[in-house]
Amino acid sequence: MGTLYEALQLILQVVWFVMIVHIIMSWLINFQVLNLRQPLVASIWDGLSRLLEPIYRPIRNILPNTGGLDLAPLVLFVIIIILQRALANNAGFFYGM
């Protein structure tokens, strides 16, 4: 069961990292540091968007419309923190303590 605990923690950490990369990349694209006409940038952006949009979409459906401000990543960060804390607080269950 310890492996399950570590796998869940790893998945949450990977999602956290992918979200950070996606957010920083969106800033760089909006400030025209990166250009989506470059094939590498466009393929990375498309891949990250395809990974995160299925997670963001249900959150966006629940949140009120805030115009150009997207709060879905912030809400997902809070959810990930809550899940990590819940896993850490229940680690004894996974390790049989």
mmCIF file of C-alpha atoms in Angstrom:
data_model
loop_
_atom_site.group_PDB
_atom_site.id
_atom_site.type_symbol
_atom_site.label_atom_id
_atom_site.label_comp_id
_atom_site.label_asym_id
_atom_site.label_seq_id
_atom_site.Cartn_x
_atom_site.Cartn_y
_atom_site.Cartn_z
ATOM 1 C CA MET A 1 0.000 0.000 0.000
ATOM 2 C CA GLY A 2 2.974 2.303 0.483
ATOM 3 C CA THR A 3 3.559 2.166 -3.258
ATOM 4 C CA LEU A 4 0.003 3.394 -3.859
ATOM 5 C CA TYR A 5 0.586 6.320 -1.499
ATOM 6 C CA GLU A 6 3.825 7.265 -3.245
ATOM 7 C CA ALA A 7 2.235 6.877 -6.695
ATOM 8 C CA LEU A 8 -0.625 9.202 -5.741
ATOM 9 C CA GLN A 9 1.799 11.770 -4.344
ATOM 10 C CA LEU A 10 3.903 11.529 -7.521
ATOM 11 C CA ILE A 11 0.851 12.052 -9.752
ATOM 12 C CA LEU A 12 -0.139 15.145 -7.776
ATOM 13 C CA GLN A 13 3.410 16.520 -7.992
ATOM 14 C CA VAL A 14 3.552 15.931 -11.766
ATOM 15 C CA VAL A 15 0.209 17.704 -12.261
ATOM 16 C CA TRP A 16 1.508 20.585 -10.124
ATOM 17 C CA PHE A 17 4.667 20.865 -12.263
ATOM 18 C CA VAL A 18 2.750 20.665 -15.566
ATOM 19 C CA MET A 19 0.412 23.414 -14.352
ATOM 20 C CA ILE A 20 3.343 25.658 -13.397
ATOM 21 C CA VAL A 21 4.929 25.153 -16.829
ATOM 22 C CA HIS A 22 1.590 25.865 -18.551
ATOM 23 C CA ILE A 23 1.020 29.062 -16.555
ATOM 24 C CA ILE A 24 4.544 30.396 -17.141
ATOM 25 C CA MET A 25 4.300 29.536 -20.811
ATOM 26 C CA SER A 26 0.960 31.350 -21.108
ATOM 27 C CA TRP A 27 2.536 34.457 -19.583
ATOM 28 C CA LEU A 28 5.483 34.264 -21.980
ATOM 29 C CA ILE A 29 3.115 33.877 -24.934
ATOM 30 C CA ASN A 30 0.916 36.783 -23.790
ATOM 31 C CA PHE A 31 3.935 39.048 -23.311
ATOM 32 C CA GLN A 32 5.214 37.957 -26.745
ATOM 33 C CA VAL A 33 8.414 36.425 -25.434
ATOM 34 C CA LEU A 34 7.382 33.141 -27.046
ATOM 35 C CA ASN A 35 5.688 32.902 -30.411
ATOM 36 C CA LEU A 36 3.127 30.205 -31.261
ATOM 37 C CA ARG A 37 4.318 30.283 -34.889
ATOM 38 C CA GLN A 38 7.433 28.423 -33.774
ATOM 39 C CA PRO A 39 6.743 24.686 -34.199
ATOM 40 C CA LEU A 40 8.356 23.598 -30.925
ATOM 41 C CA VAL A 41 6.528 26.224 -28.871
ATOM 42 C CA ALA A 42 3.238 25.440 -30.598
ATOM 43 C CA SER A 43 3.574 21.689 -30.034
ATOM 44 C CA ILE A 44 4.493 22.086 -26.349
ATOM 45 C CA TRP A 45 1.626 24.544 -25.814
ATOM 46 C CA ASP A 46 -0.837 22.251 -27.587
ATOM 47 C CA GLY A 47 0.298 19.227 -25.579
ATOM 48 C CA LEU A 48 0.045 21.028 -22.246
ATOM 49 C CA SER A 49 -3.359 22.462 -23.152
ATOM 50 C CA ARG A 50 -4.656 19.032 -24.154
ATOM 51 C CA LEU A 51 -3.474 17.611 -20.828
ATOM 52 C CA LEU A 52 -4.945 20.333 -18.644
ATOM 53 C CA GLU A 53 -8.168 21.351 -20.415
ATOM 54 C CA PRO A 54 -10.102 18.224 -19.314
ATOM 55 C CA ILE A 55 -9.170 19.082 -15.727
ATOM 56 C CA TYR A 56 -9.890 22.812 -16.035
ATOM 57 C CA ARG A 57 -13.206 22.500 -17.907
ATOM 58 C CA PRO A 58 -15.356 21.190 -14.992
ATOM 59 C CA ILE A 59 -13.858 23.825 -12.691
ATOM 60 C CA ARG A 60 -14.599 26.586 -15.217
ATOM 61 C CA ASN A 61 -18.190 25.369 -15.491
ATOM 62 C CA ILE A 62 -18.647 25.806 -11.728
ATOM 63 C CA LEU A 63 -16.875 29.174 -11.384
ATOM 64 C CA PRO A 64 -18.628 32.408 -12.355
ATOM 65 C CA ASN A 65 -17.499 34.174 -15.516
ATOM 66 C CA THR A 66 -14.691 36.579 -14.621
ATOM 67 C CA GLY A 67 -13.919 37.846 -18.110
ATOM 68 C CA GLY A 68 -10.263 37.514 -19.014
ATOM 69 C CA LEU A 69 -9.217 36.217 -15.595
ATOM 70 C CA ASP A 70 -9.049 32.425 -15.430
ATOM 71 C CA LEU A 71 -9.320 31.176 -11.846
ATOM 72 C CA ALA A 72 -9.410 27.466 -12.729
ATOM 73 C CA PRO A 73 -5.646 26.937 -12.181
ATOM 74 C CA LEU A 74 -5.843 28.623 -8.776
ATOM 75 C CA VAL A 75 -8.757 26.411 -7.737
ATOM 76 C CA LEU A 76 -6.898 23.332 -8.990
ATOM 77 C CA PHE A 77 -3.801 24.345 -6.996
ATOM 78 C CA VAL A 78 -5.954 24.523 -3.858
ATOM 79 C CA ILE A 79 -7.499 21.124 -4.636
ATOM 80 C CA ILE A 80 -4.054 19.577 -5.148
ATOM 81 C CA ILE A 81 -2.809 21.029 -1.845
ATOM 82 C CA ILE A 82 -5.869 19.648 -0.038
ATOM 83 C CA LEU A 83 -5.370 16.212 -1.617
ATOM 84 C CA GLN A 84 -1.665 16.169 -0.729
ATOM 85 C CA ARG A 85 -2.414 17.110 2.874
ATOM 86 C CA ALA A 86 -5.194 14.520 3.081
ATOM 87 C CA LEU A 87 -2.823 11.855 1.756
ATOM 88 C CA ALA A 88 -0.077 12.911 4.176
ATOM 89 C CA ASN A 89 -2.479 12.882 7.132
ATOM 90 C CA ASN A 90 -3.657 9.391 6.194
ATOM 91 C CA ALA A 91 -0.225 7.960 5.331
ATOM 92 C CA GLY A 92 -0.566 5.547 8.233
ATOM 93 C CA PHE A 93 -3.424 3.854 6.426
ATOM 94 C CA PHE A 94 -1.199 3.199 3.435
ATOM 95 C CA TYR A 95 1.729 1.961 5.517
ATOM 96 C CA GLY A 96 -0.401 -0.147 7.880
ATOM 97 C CA MET A 97 0.243 1.862 11.061
#
